[in-house]
PDB file of N, CA and C in Angstrom:
ATOM      1  N   ASP A1152      62.974  81.791  63.934  1.00  0.00           N
ATOM      2  CA  ASP A1152      63.435  82.681  62.880  1.00  0.00           C
ATOM      3  C   ASP A1152      64.718  83.381  63.315  1.00  0.00           C
ATOM      4  N   GLY A1153      65.464  83.829  62.366  1.00  0.00           N
ATOM      5  CA  GLY A1153      66.676  84.570  62.680  1.00  0.00           C
ATOM      6  C   GLY A1153      67.919  83.745  62.456  1.00  0.00           C
ATOM      7  N   PRO A1154      69.055  84.308  62.820  1.00  0.00           N
ATOM      8  CA  PRO A1154      70.321  83.627  62.578  1.00  0.00           C
ATOM      9  C   PRO A1154      70.387  82.311  63.350  1.00  0.00           C
ATOM     10  N   ARG A1155      71.199  81.426  62.819  1.00  0.00           N
ATOM     11  CA  ARG A1155      71.341  80.118  63.450  1.00  0.00           C
ATOM     12  C   ARG A1155      72.803  79.876  63.768  1.00  0.00           C
ATOM     13  N   PRO A1156      73.212  78.991  64.595  1.00  0.00           N
ATOM     14  CA  PRO A1156      72.384  78.220  65.500  1.00  0.00           C
ATOM     15  C   PRO A1156      71.948  79.037  66.699  1.00  0.00           C
ATOM     16  N   ARG A1157      70.822  78.696  67.217  1.00  0.00           N
ATOM     17  CA  ARG A1157      70.291  79.411  68.373  1.00  0.00           C
ATOM     18  C   ARG A1157      71.035  78.980  69.632  1.00  0.00           C
ATOM     19  N   PRO A1158      71.010  79.831  70.645  1.00  0.00           N
ATOM     20  CA  PRO A1158      71.668  79.459  71.896  1.00  0.00           C
ATOM     21  C   PRO A1158      70.925  78.299  72.560  1.00  0.00           C
ATOM     22  N   ALA A1159      71.519  77.761  73.575  1.00  0.00           N
ATOM     23  CA  ALA A1159      70.971  76.568  74.223  1.00  0.00           C
ATOM     24  C   ALA A1159      69.899  76.914  75.248  1.00  0.00           C
ATOM     25  N   ASN A1160      68.912  77.684  74.855  1.00  0.00           N
ATOM     26  CA  ASN A1160      67.769  77.934  75.736  1.00  0.00           C
ATOM     27  C   ASN A1160      66.540  77.335  75.072  1.00  0.00           C
ATOM     28  N   TYR A1161      66.543  76.025  74.973  1.00  0.00           N
ATOM     29  CA  TYR A1161      65.565  75.309  74.184  1.00  0.00           C
ATOM     30  C   TYR A1161      64.205  75.302  74.846  1.00  0.00           C
ATOM     31  N   TYR A1162      63.191  75.336  74.015  1.00  0.00           N
ATOM     32  CA  TYR A1162      61.828  75.255  74.499  1.00  0.00           C
ATOM     33  C   TYR A1162      61.525  73.812  74.870  1.00  0.00           C
ATOM     34  N   VAL A1163      61.001  73.627  76.036  1.00  0.00           N
ATOM     35  CA  VAL A1163      60.572  72.308  76.473  1.00  0.00           C
ATOM     36  C   VAL A1163      59.148  72.457  76.971  1.00  0.00           C
ATOM     37  N   TRP A1164      58.315  71.528  76.596  1.00  0.00           N
ATOM     38  CA  TRP A1164      56.941  71.559  77.061  1.00  0.00           C
ATOM     39  C   TRP A1164      56.954  71.508  78.572  1.00  0.00           C
ATOM     40  N   ASN A1165      56.524  72.545  79.199  1.00  0.00           N
ATOM     41  CA  ASN A1165      56.656  72.695  80.638  1.00  0.00           C
ATOM     42  C   ASN A1165      55.427  72.136  81.348  1.00  0.00           C
ATOM     43  N   ARG A1166      55.428  70.849  81.542  1.00  0.00           N
ATOM     44  CA  ARG A1166      54.356  70.169  82.260  1.00  0.00           C
ATOM     45  C   ARG A1166      54.996  69.245  83.286  1.00  0.00           C
ATOM     46  N   ASP A1167      54.249  68.955  84.315  1.00  0.00           N
ATOM     47  CA  ASP A1167      54.760  68.034  85.328  1.00  0.00           C
ATOM     48  C   ASP A1167      54.608  66.603  84.841  1.00  0.00           C
ATOM     49  N   PHE A1168      55.715  65.976  84.549  1.00  0.00           N
ATOM     50  CA  PHE A1168      55.751  64.588  84.138  1.00  0.00           C
ATOM     51  C   PHE A1168      56.499  63.792  85.195  1.00  0.00           C
ATOM     52  N   TYR A1169      56.534  62.501  85.009  1.00  0.00           N
ATOM     53  CA  TYR A1169      57.192  61.625  85.979  1.00  0.00           C
ATOM     54  C   TYR A1169      58.673  61.947  86.151  1.00  0.00           C
ATOM     55  N   PHE A1170      59.330  62.463  85.103  1.00  0.00           N
ATOM     56  CA  PHE A1170      60.766  62.712  85.247  1.00  0.00           C
ATOM     57  C   PHE A1170      61.055  63.843  86.212  1.00  0.00           C
ATOM     58  N   ASP A1171      60.078  64.742  86.439  1.00  0.00           N
ATOM     59  CA  ASP A1171      60.279  65.779  87.454  1.00  0.00           C
ATOM     60  C   ASP A1171      60.468  65.138  88.825  1.00  0.00           C
ATOM     61  N   THR A1172      59.660  64.120  89.094  1.00  0.00           N
ATOM     62  CA  THR A1172      59.775  63.402  90.362  1.00  0.00           C
ATOM     63  C   THR A1172      61.071  62.603  90.411  1.00  0.00           C
ATOM     64  N   LEU A1173      61.403  61.932  89.317  1.00  0.00           N
ATOM     65  CA  LEU A1173      62.640  61.152  89.276  1.00  0.00           C
ATOM     66  C   LEU A1173      63.863  62.025  89.522  1.00  0.00           C
ATOM     67  N   LEU A1174      63.867  63.229  88.961  1.00  0.00           N
ATOM     68  CA  LEU A1174      65.035  64.105  89.099  1.00  0.00           C
ATOM     69  C   LEU A1174      65.160  64.720  90.494  1.00  0.00           C
ATOM     70  N   LYS A1175      64.179  64.478  91.345  1.00  0.00           N
ATOM     71  CA  LYS A1175      64.294  64.900  92.743  1.00  0.00           C
ATOM     72  C   LYS A1175      65.005  63.837  93.581  1.00  0.00           C
ATOM     73  N   ASP A1176      65.210  62.678  92.995  1.00  0.00           N
ATOM     74  CA  ASP A1176      65.836  61.552  93.690  1.00  0.00           C
ATOM     75  C   ASP A1176      67.347  61.566  93.435  1.00  0.00           C
ATOM     76  N   PRO A1177      68.162  61.823  94.468  1.00  0.00           N
ATOM     77  CA  PRO A1177      69.617  61.876  94.284  1.00  0.00           C
ATOM     78  C   PRO A1177      70.205  60.588  93.706  1.00  0.00           C
ATOM     79  N   ALA A1178      69.657  59.434  94.066  1.00  0.00           N
ATOM     80  CA  ALA A1178      70.175  58.163  93.545  1.00  0.00           C
ATOM     81  C   ALA A1178      69.928  58.056  92.038  1.00  0.00           C
ATOM     82  N   PHE A1179      68.770  58.502  91.595  1.00  0.00           N
ATOM     83  CA  PHE A1179      68.457  58.474  90.165  1.00  0.00           C
ATOM     84  C   PHE A1179      69.386  59.418  89.399  1.00  0.00           C
ATOM     85  N   LYS A1180      69.585  60.620  89.938  1.00  0.00           N
ATOM     86  CA  LYS A1180      70.472  61.583  89.286  1.00  0.00           C
ATOM     87  C   LYS A1180      71.908  61.058  89.224  1.00  0.00           C
ATOM     88  N   LYS A1181      72.325  60.367  90.266  1.00  0.00           N
ATOM     89  CA  LYS A1181      73.667  59.776  90.278  1.00  0.00           C
ATOM     90  C   LYS A1181      73.793  58.741  89.160  1.00  0.00           C
ATOM     91  N   LEU A1182      72.761  57.919  88.971  1.00  0.00           N
ATOM     92  CA  LEU A1182      72.776  56.917  87.897  1.00  0.00           C
ATOM     93  C   LEU A1182      72.834  57.571  86.519  1.00  0.00           C
ATOM     94  N   ILE A1183      72.078  58.643  86.342  1.00  0.00           N
ATOM     95  CA  ILE A1183      72.112  59.364  85.057  1.00  0.00           C
ATOM     96  C   ILE A1183      73.525  59.861  84.785  1.00  0.00           C
ATOM     97  N   LYS A1184      74.127  60.476  85.791  1.00  0.00           N
ATOM     98  CA  LYS A1184      75.475  61.022  85.620  1.00  0.00           C
ATOM     99  C   LYS A1184      76.477  59.916  85.289  1.00  0.00           C
ATOM    100  N   GLU A1185      76.385  58.797  85.985  1.00  0.00           N
ATOM    101  CA  GLU A1185      77.308  57.683  85.730  1.00  0.00           C
ATOM    102  C   GLU A1185      77.137  57.135  84.311  1.00  0.00           C
ATOM    103  N   GLU A1186      75.900  56.950  83.877  1.00  0.00           N
ATOM    104  CA  GLU A1186      75.642  56.427  82.529  1.00  0.00           C
ATOM    105  C   GLU A1186      76.101  57.422  81.463  1.00  0.00           C
ATOM    106  N   TRP A1187      75.852  58.694  81.691  1.00  0.00           N
ATOM    107  CA  TRP A1187      76.266  59.737  80.743  1.00  0.00           C
ATOM    108  C   TRP A1187      77.784  59.725  80.579  1.00  0.00           C
ATOM    109  N   GLN A1188      78.499  59.613  81.688  1.00  0.00           N
ATOM    110  CA  GLN A1188      79.957  59.591  81.632  1.00  0.00           C
ATOM    111  C   GLN A1188      80.474  58.332  80.935  1.00  0.00           C
ATOM    112  N   LYS A1189      79.777  57.207  81.102  1.00  0.00           N
ATOM    113  CA  LYS A1189      80.172  55.967  80.427  1.00  0.00           C
ATOM    114  C   LYS A1189      79.988  56.067  78.922  1.00  0.00           C
ATOM    115  N   LEU A1190      78.945  56.750  78.494  1.00  0.00           N
ATOM    116  CA  LEU A1190      78.647  56.830  77.062  1.00  0.00           C
ATOM    117  C   LEU A1190      79.784  57.468  76.283  1.00  0.00           C
ATOM    118  N   ASN A1191      80.186  58.654  76.699  1.00  0.00           N
ATOM    119  CA  ASN A1191      81.311  59.353  76.076  1.00  0.00           C
ATOM    120  C   ASN A1191      81.269  59.269  74.544  1.00  0.00           C
ATOM    121  N   VAL A1192      80.172  59.741  73.958  1.00  0.00           N
ATOM    122  CA  VAL A1192      79.947  59.586  72.516  1.00  0.00           C
ATOM    123  C   VAL A1192      80.172  60.878  71.727  1.00  0.00           C
ATOM    124  N   TYR A1193      80.634  61.911  72.365  1.00  0.00           N
ATOM    125  CA  TYR A1193      80.760  63.212  71.703  1.00  0.00           C
ATOM    126  C   TYR A1193      81.540  63.124  70.389  1.00  0.00           C
ATOM    127  N   ASP A1194      82.750  62.591  70.442  1.00  0.00           N
ATOM    128  CA  ASP A1194      83.577  62.498  69.228  1.00  0.00           C
ATOM    129  C   ASP A1194      82.947  61.588  68.182  1.00  0.00           C
ATOM    130  N   GLN A1195      82.337  60.495  68.630  1.00  0.00           N
ATOM    131  CA  GLN A1195      81.669  59.591  67.690  1.00  0.00           C
ATOM    132  C   GLN A1195      80.543  60.301  66.952  1.00  0.00           C
ATOM    133  N   LEU A1196      79.778  61.111  67.676  1.00  0.00           N
ATOM    134  CA  LEU A1196      78.667  61.818  67.039  1.00  0.00           C
ATOM    135  C   LEU A1196      79.163  62.894  66.075  1.00  0.00           C
ATOM    136  N   LEU A1197      80.224  63.585  66.435  1.00  0.00           N
ATOM    137  CA  LEU A1197      80.783  64.574  65.510  1.00  0.00           C
ATOM    138  C   LEU A1197      81.309  63.890  64.253  1.00  0.00           C
ATOM    139  N   ASN A1198      81.950  62.742  64.419  1.00  0.00           N
ATOM    140  CA  ASN A1198      82.405  61.974  63.255  1.00  0.00           C
ATOM    141  C   ASN A1198      81.231  61.517  62.408  1.00  0.00           C
ATOM    142  N   TYR A1199      80.132  61.154  63.050  1.00  0.00           N
ATOM    143  CA  TYR A1199      78.935  60.737  62.326  1.00  0.00           C
ATOM    144  C   TYR A1199      78.420  61.878  61.442  1.00  0.00           C
ATOM    145  N   PHE A1200      78.415  63.097  61.969  1.00  0.00           N
ATOM    146  CA  PHE A1200      78.028  64.260  61.161  1.00  0.00           C
ATOM    147  C   PHE A1200      78.883  64.334  59.902  1.00  0.00           C
ATOM    148  N   ASP A1201      80.194  64.262  60.088  1.00  0.00           N
ATOM    149  CA  ASP A1201      81.121  64.396  58.959  1.00  0.00           C
ATOM    150  C   ASP A1201      80.967  63.251  57.959  1.00  0.00           C
ATOM    151  N   GLU A1202      80.885  62.029  58.469  1.00  0.00           N
ATOM    152  CA  GLU A1202      80.758  60.865  57.586  1.00  0.00           C
ATOM    153  C   GLU A1202      79.450  60.898  56.797  1.00  0.00           C
ATOM    154  N   THR A1203      78.371  61.278  57.468  1.00  0.00           N
ATOM    155  CA  THR A1203      77.072  61.333  56.798  1.00  0.00           C
ATOM    156  C   THR A1203      77.047  62.443  55.758  1.00  0.00           C
ATOM    157  N   ALA A1204      77.637  63.582  56.074  1.00  0.00           N
ATOM    158  CA  ALA A1204      77.702  64.679  55.102  1.00  0.00           C
ATOM    159  C   ALA A1204      78.461  64.238  53.852  1.00  0.00           C
ATOM    160  N   LYS A1205      79.559  63.511  54.039  1.00  0.00           N
ATOM    161  CA  LYS A1205      80.322  63.005  52.885  1.00  0.00           C
ATOM    162  C   LYS A1205      79.512  61.982  52.101  1.00  0.00           C
ATOM    163  N   LEU A1206      78.832  61.099  52.814  1.00  0.00           N
ATOM    164  CA  LEU A1206      78.018  60.073  52.177  1.00  0.00           C
ATOM    165  C   LEU A1206      76.910  60.686  51.316  1.00  0.00           C
ATOM    166  N   LEU A1207      76.350  61.786  51.777  1.00  0.00           N
ATOM    167  CA  LEU A1207      75.247  62.437  51.070  1.00  0.00           C
ATOM    168  C   LEU A1207      75.703  63.475  50.050  1.00  0.00           C
ATOM    169  N   ASP A1208      76.999  63.695  49.937  1.00  0.00           N
ATOM    170  CA  ASP A1208      77.496  64.791  49.103  1.00  0.00           C
ATOM    171  C   ASP A1208      77.005  64.720  47.661  1.00  0.00           C
ATOM    172  N   ARG A1209      77.147  63.598  47.037  1.00  0.00           N
ATOM    173  CA  ARG A1209      76.723  63.485  45.634  1.00  0.00           C
ATOM    174  C   ARG A1209      75.208  63.680  45.504  1.00  0.00           C
ATOM    175  N   SER A1210      74.460  63.077  46.398  1.00  0.00           N
ATOM    176  CA  SER A1210      73.001  63.204  46.363  1.00  0.00           C
ATOM    177  C   SER A1210      72.555  64.640  46.593  1.00  0.00           C
ATOM    178  N   GLN A1211      73.200  65.328  47.524  1.00  0.00           N
ATOM    179  CA  GLN A1211      72.792  66.705  47.794  1.00  0.00           C
ATOM    180  C   GLN A1211      73.053  67.599  46.590  1.00  0.00           C
ATOM    181  N   LYS A1212      74.116  67.301  45.838  1.00  0.00           N
ATOM    182  CA  LYS A1212      74.388  68.095  44.631  1.00  0.00           C
ATOM    183  C   LYS A1212      73.263  67.940  43.620  1.00  0.00           C
ATOM    184  N   PHE A1213      72.832  66.701  43.392  1.00  0.00           N
ATOM    185  CA  PHE A1213      71.706  66.469  42.486  1.00  0.00           C
ATOM    186  C   PHE A1213      70.428  67.114  43.023  1.00  0.00           C
ATOM    187  N   ASN A1214      70.213  66.978  44.314  1.00  0.00           N
ATOM    188  CA  ASN A1214      69.019  67.539  44.939  1.00  0.00           C
ATOM    189  C   ASN A1214      68.935  69.047  44.724  1.00  0.00           C
ATOM    190  N   PHE A1215      70.028  69.749  45.008  1.00  0.00           N
ATOM    191  CA  PHE A1215      69.978  71.208  44.933  1.00  0.00           C
ATOM    192  C   PHE A1215      70.150  71.736  43.513  1.00  0.00           C
ATOM    193  N   GLN A1216      70.560  70.874  42.576  1.00  0.00           N
ATOM    194  CA  GLN A1216      70.456  71.247  41.161  1.00  0.00           C
ATOM    195  C   GLN A1216      68.996  71.212  40.742  1.00  0.00           C
ATOM    196  N   ARG A1217      68.290  70.201  41.221  1.00  0.00           N
ATOM    197  CA  ARG A1217      66.874  70.050  40.866  1.00  0.00           C
ATOM    198  C   ARG A1217      66.013  71.083  41.579  1.00  0.00           C
ATOM    199  N   TRP A1218      66.236  71.267  42.857  1.00  0.00           N
ATOM    200  CA  TRP A1218      65.483  72.227  43.665  1.00  0.00           C
ATOM    201  C   TRP A1218      66.468  73.247  44.227  1.00  0.00           C
ATOM    202  N   ASP A1219      66.589  74.355  43.572  1.00  0.00           N
ATOM    203  CA  ASP A1219      67.557  75.399  43.934  1.00  0.00           C
ATOM    204  C   ASP A1219      66.996  76.238  45.084  1.00  0.00           C
ATOM    205  N   ILE A1220      67.103  75.700  46.290  1.00  0.00           N
ATOM    206  CA  ILE A1220      66.473  76.353  47.444  1.00  0.00           C
ATOM    207  C   ILE A1220      67.466  76.778  48.526  1.00  0.00           C
ATOM    208  N   LEU A1221      68.748  76.620  48.290  1.00  0.00           N
ATOM    209  CA  LEU A1221      69.719  76.913  49.345  1.00  0.00           C
ATOM    210  C   LEU A1221      69.758  78.387  49.744  1.00  0.00           C
ATOM    211  N   ASN A1222      69.259  79.250  48.891  1.00  0.00           N
ATOM    212  CA  ASN A1222      69.202  80.677  49.225  1.00  0.00           C
ATOM    213  C   ASN A1222      67.778  81.144  49.467  1.00  0.00           C
ATOM    214  N   SER A1223      66.861  80.199  49.661  1.00  0.00           N
ATOM    215  CA  SER A1223      65.453  80.524  49.890  1.00  0.00           C
ATOM    216  C   SER A1223      65.030  80.033  51.262  1.00  0.00           C
ATOM    217  N   ARG A1224      64.193  80.817  51.897  1.00  0.00           N
ATOM    218  CA  ARG A1224      63.665  80.379  53.189  1.00  0.00           C
ATOM    219  C   ARG A1224      62.567  79.356  52.926  1.00  0.00           C
ATOM    220  N   VAL A1225      62.703  78.212  53.535  1.00  0.00           N
ATOM    221  CA  VAL A1225      61.685  77.173  53.427  1.00  0.00           C
ATOM    222  C   VAL A1225      61.297  76.736  54.832  1.00  0.00           C
ATOM    223  N   SER A1226      60.022  76.797  55.117  1.00  0.00           N
ATOM    224  CA  SER A1226      59.494  76.384  56.404  1.00  0.00           C
ATOM    225  C   SER A1226      60.153  77.208  57.518  1.00  0.00           C
ATOM    226  N   VAL A1227      60.296  76.608  58.683  1.00  0.00           N
ATOM    227  CA  VAL A1227      60.934  77.291  59.811  1.00  0.00           C
ATOM    228  C   VAL A1227      62.416  76.965  59.817  1.00  0.00           C
ATOM    229  N   GLY A1228      63.178  77.693  60.586  1.00  0.00           N
ATOM    230  CA  GLY A1228      64.581  77.348  60.704  1.00  0.00           C
ATOM    231  C   GLY A1228      65.529  78.504  60.516  1.00  0.00           C
ATOM    232  N   GLY A1229      65.026  79.695  60.411  1.00  0.00           N
ATOM    233  CA  GLY A1229      65.942  80.820  60.323  1.00  0.00           C
ATOM    234  C   GLY A1229      66.329  81.164  58.907  1.00  0.00           C
ATOM    235  N   ILE A1230      67.399  81.895  58.802  1.00  0.00           N
ATOM    236  CA  ILE A1230      67.834  82.418  57.513  1.00  0.00           C
ATOM    237  C   ILE A1230      68.459  81.321  56.663  1.00  0.00           C
ATOM    238  N   PRO A1231      68.288  81.405  55.340  1.00  0.00           N
ATOM    239  CA  PRO A1231      68.965  80.452  54.458  1.00  0.00           C
ATOM    240  C   PRO A1231      70.476  80.674  54.524  1.00  0.00           C
ATOM    241  N   LEU A1232      71.225  79.606  54.490  1.00  0.00           N
ATOM    242  CA  LEU A1232      72.674  79.716  54.637  1.00  0.00           C
ATOM    243  C   LEU A1232      73.430  79.651  53.320  1.00  0.00           C
ATOM    244  N   GLY A1233      72.764  79.219  52.246  1.00  0.00           N
ATOM    245  CA  GLY A1233      73.359  79.325  50.924  1.00  0.00           C
ATOM    246  C   GLY A1233      74.169  78.158  50.413  1.00  0.00           C
ATOM    247  N   SER A1234      74.498  77.203  51.278  1.00  0.00           N
ATOM    248  CA  SER A1234      75.250  76.043  50.793  1.00  0.00           C
ATOM    249  C   SER A1234      74.993  74.844  51.702  1.00  0.00           C
ATOM    250  N   TYR A1235      75.158  73.685  51.119  1.00  0.00           N
ATOM    251  CA  TYR A1235      75.023  72.431  51.868  1.00  0.00           C
ATOM    252  C   TYR A1235      76.037  72.393  53.009  1.00  0.00           C
ATOM    253  N   GLU A1236      77.260  72.781  52.720  1.00  0.00           N
ATOM    254  CA  GLU A1236      78.318  72.757  53.735  1.00  0.00           C
ATOM    255  C   GLU A1236      77.969  73.652  54.922  1.00  0.00           C
ATOM    256  N   LYS A1237      77.409  74.828  54.643  1.00  0.00           N
ATOM    257  CA  LYS A1237      77.029  75.735  55.732  1.00  0.00           C
ATOM    258  C   LYS A1237      75.847  75.187  56.523  1.00  0.00           C
ATOM    259  N   GLU A1238      74.912  74.534  55.836  1.00  0.00           N
ATOM    260  CA  GLU A1238      73.780  73.920  56.536  1.00  0.00           C
ATOM    261  C   GLU A1238      74.267  72.804  57.459  1.00  0.00           C
ATOM    262  N   VAL A1239      75.172  71.969  56.967  1.00  0.00           N
ATOM    263  CA  VAL A1239      75.725  70.886  57.789  1.00  0.00           C
ATOM    264  C   VAL A1239      76.489  71.477  58.974  1.00  0.00           C
ATOM    265  N   ALA A1240      77.297  72.489  58.732  1.00  0.00           N
ATOM    266  CA  ALA A1240      78.058  73.126  59.814  1.00  0.00           C
ATOM    267  C   ALA A1240      77.123  73.728  60.858  1.00  0.00           C
ATOM    268  N   CYS A1241      76.025  74.310  60.399  1.00  0.00           N
ATOM    269  CA  CYS A1241      75.051  74.892  61.312  1.00  0.00           C
ATOM    270  C   CYS A1241      74.402  73.813  62.175  1.00  0.00           C
ATOM    271  N   ASP A1242      74.001  72.717  61.541  1.00  0.00           N
ATOM    272  CA  ASP A1242      73.406  71.616  62.298  1.00  0.00           C
ATOM    273  C   ASP A1242      74.402  71.037  63.294  1.00  0.00           C
ATOM    274  N   LYS A1243      75.630  70.924  62.874  1.00  0.00           N
ATOM    275  CA  LYS A1243      76.679  70.400  63.755  1.00  0.00           C
ATOM    276  C   LYS A1243      76.894  71.342  64.943  1.00  0.00           C
ATOM    277  N   GLN A1244      76.899  72.643  64.687  1.00  0.00           N
ATOM    278  CA  GLN A1244      77.072  73.610  65.769  1.00  0.00           C
ATOM    279  C   GLN A1244      75.883  73.584  66.723  1.00  0.00           C
ATOM    280  N   PHE A1245      74.676  73.411  66.174  1.00  0.00           N
ATOM    281  CA  PHE A1245      73.488  73.280  67.017  1.00  0.00           C
ATOM    282  C   PHE A1245      73.656  72.080  67.948  1.00  0.00           C
ATOM    283  N   PHE A1246      74.110  70.964  67.398  1.00  0.00           N
ATOM    284  CA  PHE A1246      74.339  69.776  68.214  1.00  0.00           C
ATOM    285  C   PHE A1246      75.384  70.056  69.295  1.00  0.00           C
ATOM    286  N   ILE A1247      76.492  70.684  68.919  1.00  0.00           N
ATOM    287  CA  ILE A1247      77.558  70.986  69.881  1.00  0.00           C
ATOM    288  C   ILE A1247      77.016  71.850  71.014  1.00  0.00           C
ATOM    289  N   ASN A1248      76.263  72.888  70.663  1.00  0.00           N
ATOM    290  CA  ASN A1248      75.687  73.768  71.689  1.00  0.00           C
ATOM    291  C   ASN A1248      74.774  72.990  72.630  1.00  0.00           C
ATOM    292  N   HIS A1249      73.910  72.168  72.043  1.00  0.00           N
ATOM    293  CA  HIS A1249      72.966  71.414  72.866  1.00  0.00           C
ATOM    294  C   HIS A1249      73.696  70.371  73.716  1.00  0.00           C
ATOM    295  N   TYR A1250      74.658  69.690  73.144  1.00  0.00           N
ATOM    296  CA  TYR A1250      75.439  68.693  73.888  1.00  0.00           C
ATOM    297  C   TYR A1250      76.149  69.360  75.070  1.00  0.00           C
ATOM    298  N   ASN A1251      76.781  70.492  74.822  1.00  0.00           N
ATOM    299  CA  ASN A1251      77.499  71.188  75.894  1.00  0.00           C
ATOM    300  C   ASN A1251      76.551  71.629  76.999  1.00  0.00           C
ATOM    301  N   TRP A1252      75.367  72.099  76.599  1.00  0.00           N
ATOM    302  CA  TRP A1252      74.361  72.487  77.592  1.00  0.00           C
ATOM    303  C   TRP A1252      73.946  71.273  78.419  1.00  0.00           C
ATOM    304  N   LEU A1253      73.614  70.175  77.731  1.00  0.00           N
ATOM    305  CA  LEU A1253      73.180  68.962  78.417  1.00  0.00           C
ATOM    306  C   LEU A1253      74.292  68.413  79.308  1.00  0.00           C
ATOM    307  N   ASN A1254      75.505  68.406  78.814  1.00  0.00           N
ATOM    308  CA  ASN A1254      76.648  67.938  79.593  1.00  0.00           C
ATOM    309  C   ASN A1254      76.831  68.784  80.853  1.00  0.00           C
ATOM    310  N   GLY A1255      76.660  70.099  80.708  1.00  0.00           N
ATOM    311  CA  GLY A1255      76.767  70.983  81.866  1.00  0.00           C
ATOM    312  C   GLY A1255      75.689  70.719  82.902  1.00  0.00           C
ATOM    313  N   GLU A1256      74.471  70.473  82.428  1.00  0.00           N
ATOM    314  CA  GLU A1256      73.374  70.170  83.350  1.00  0.00           C
ATOM    315  C   GLU A1256      73.637  68.863  84.090  1.00  0.00           C
ATOM    316  N   ILE A1257      74.006  67.832  83.350  1.00  0.00           N
ATOM    317  CA  ILE A1257      74.221  66.518  83.963  1.00  0.00           C
ATOM    318  C   ILE A1257      75.435  66.532  84.890  1.00  0.00           C
ATOM    319  N   SER A1258      76.448  67.318  84.580  1.00  0.00           N
ATOM    320  CA  SER A1258      77.647  67.359  85.433  1.00  0.00           C
ATOM    321  C   SER A1258      77.338  67.923  86.819  1.00  0.00           C
ATOM    322  N   ARG A1259      76.232  68.651  86.944  1.00  0.00           N
ATOM    323  CA  ARG A1259      75.849  69.201  88.249  1.00  0.00           C
ATOM    324  C   ARG A1259      75.050  68.212  89.092  1.00  0.00           C
ATOM    325  N   TYR A1260      74.742  67.062  88.540  1.00  0.00           N
ATOM    326  CA  TYR A1260      73.966  66.056  89.294  1.00  0.00           C
ATOM    327  C   TYR A1260      74.817  65.462  90.382  1.00  0.00           C
TER     328      TYR A1260
END
Protein backbone atom coordinates (compact mmCIF):
# COMPACT_ATOMS: atom_id res chain seq x y z
CA ASP A 1 0.00 0.00 0.00
CA GLY A 2 1.05 3.58 -0.42
CA PRO A 3 2.75 5.57 -3.13
CA ARG A 4 4.46 3.76 -5.95
CA PRO A 5 6.99 2.71 -7.12
CA ARG A 6 8.40 1.24 -3.97
CA PRO A 7 12.12 1.30 -3.30
CA ALA A 8 14.23 -1.71 -4.16
CA ASN A 9 13.92 -3.49 -0.82
CA TYR A 10 11.90 -6.35 -2.20
CA TYR A 11 10.47 -9.11 -0.10
CA VAL A 12 12.03 -12.46 -0.84
CA TRP A 13 10.99 -15.67 0.79
CA ASN A 14 13.85 -16.09 3.20
CA ARG A 15 14.56 -19.81 3.19
CA ASP A 16 17.73 -21.74 2.59
CA PHE A 17 17.60 -22.97 -0.98
CA TYR A 18 20.27 -24.38 -3.24
CA PHE A 19 21.11 -20.95 -4.64
CA ASP A 20 22.42 -19.88 -1.23
CA THR A 21 25.07 -22.57 -1.58
CA LEU A 22 25.72 -21.72 -5.23
CA LEU A 23 26.27 -18.05 -4.39
CA LYS A 24 29.03 -19.03 -1.97
CA ASP A 25 31.01 -20.39 -4.92
CA PRO A 26 33.22 -17.66 -6.49
CA ALA A 27 33.32 -19.49 -9.84
CA PHE A 28 29.52 -19.60 -10.01
CA LYS A 29 29.25 -15.90 -9.13
CA LYS A 30 31.83 -15.09 -11.81
CA LEU A 31 29.70 -16.95 -14.39
CA ILE A 32 26.58 -15.06 -13.33
CA LYS A 33 28.39 -11.75 -13.69
CA GLU A 34 29.77 -12.66 -17.12
CA GLU A 35 26.36 -13.81 -18.41
CA TRP A 36 24.63 -10.72 -16.99
CA GLN A 37 27.12 -8.44 -18.74
CA LYS A 38 26.64 -10.34 -22.02
CA LEU A 39 22.87 -9.95 -21.88
CA ASN A 40 22.88 -6.15 -21.83
CA VAL A 41 19.10 -6.01 -22.32
CA TYR A 42 18.27 -2.84 -20.38
CA ASP A 43 17.48 -0.65 -23.40
CA GLN A 44 15.64 -3.49 -25.14
CA LEU A 45 13.40 -3.98 -22.12
CA LEU A 46 12.65 -0.27 -21.81
CA ASN A 47 11.76 -0.22 -25.50
CA TYR A 48 9.52 -3.24 -24.92
CA PHE A 49 7.61 -1.26 -22.27
CA ASP A 50 7.07 1.61 -24.70
CA GLU A 51 6.17 -0.59 -27.67
CA THR A 52 3.73 -2.68 -25.64
CA ALA A 53 2.08 0.41 -24.16
CA LYS A 54 1.55 1.76 -27.69
CA LEU A 55 0.26 -1.59 -28.91
CA LEU A 56 -2.29 -1.71 -26.09
CA ASP A 57 -3.31 1.95 -26.32
CA ARG A 58 -6.54 1.48 -28.24
CA SER A 59 -7.56 -1.54 -26.16
CA GLN A 60 -6.86 0.22 -22.87
CA LYS A 61 -9.10 3.11 -23.94
CA PHE A 62 -12.00 0.72 -24.55
CA ASN A 63 -11.21 -1.14 -21.34
CA PHE A 64 -11.26 1.94 -19.13
CA GLN A 65 -14.37 3.32 -20.84
CA ARG A 66 -16.11 0.08 -19.91
CA TRP A 67 -14.57 -0.23 -16.44
CA ASP A 68 -13.81 3.24 -15.09
CA ILE A 69 -11.34 2.15 -12.42
CA LEU A 70 -8.26 4.31 -13.00
CA ASN A 71 -9.11 6.43 -9.97
CA SER A 72 -10.21 3.50 -7.80
CA ARG A 73 -8.11 1.26 -5.65
CA VAL A 74 -8.38 -2.30 -6.87
CA SER A 75 -6.66 -5.17 -5.11
CA VAL A 76 -3.12 -4.47 -3.87
CA GLY A 77 -0.68 -2.09 -5.45
CA GLY A 78 -0.86 1.24 -3.74
CA ILE A 79 -2.68 4.38 -4.68
CA PRO A 80 -4.58 4.71 -7.95
CA LEU A 81 -2.63 6.81 -10.43
CA GLY A 82 -5.53 8.03 -12.55
CA SER A 83 -4.35 7.26 -16.07
CA TYR A 84 -3.02 4.45 -18.21
CA GLU A 85 0.08 6.49 -19.01
CA LYS A 86 0.85 6.99 -15.31
CA GLU A 87 0.32 3.29 -14.60
CA VAL A 88 2.71 2.35 -17.41
CA ALA A 89 5.26 4.92 -16.21
CA CYS A 90 4.97 3.54 -12.68
CA ASP A 91 5.52 -0.03 -13.85
CA LYS A 92 8.46 1.10 -15.95
CA GLN A 93 9.98 2.94 -12.97
CA PHE A 94 9.48 -0.15 -10.80
CA PHE A 95 11.39 -2.16 -13.40
CA ILE A 96 14.17 0.46 -13.57
CA ASN A 97 14.53 0.47 -9.78
CA HIS A 98 14.64 -3.31 -9.61
CA TYR A 99 17.03 -3.61 -12.56
CA ASN A 100 19.40 -1.06 -11.03
CA TRP A 101 19.29 -2.89 -7.70
CA LEU A 102 19.95 -6.25 -9.37
CA ASN A 103 22.70 -4.78 -11.54
CA GLY A 104 24.35 -3.31 -8.44
CA GLU A 105 24.21 -6.64 -6.63
CA ILE A 106 25.63 -8.60 -9.57
CA SER A 107 28.37 -6.02 -10.21
CA ARG A 108 29.78 -6.84 -6.76
CA TYR A 109 30.26 -10.51 -7.68
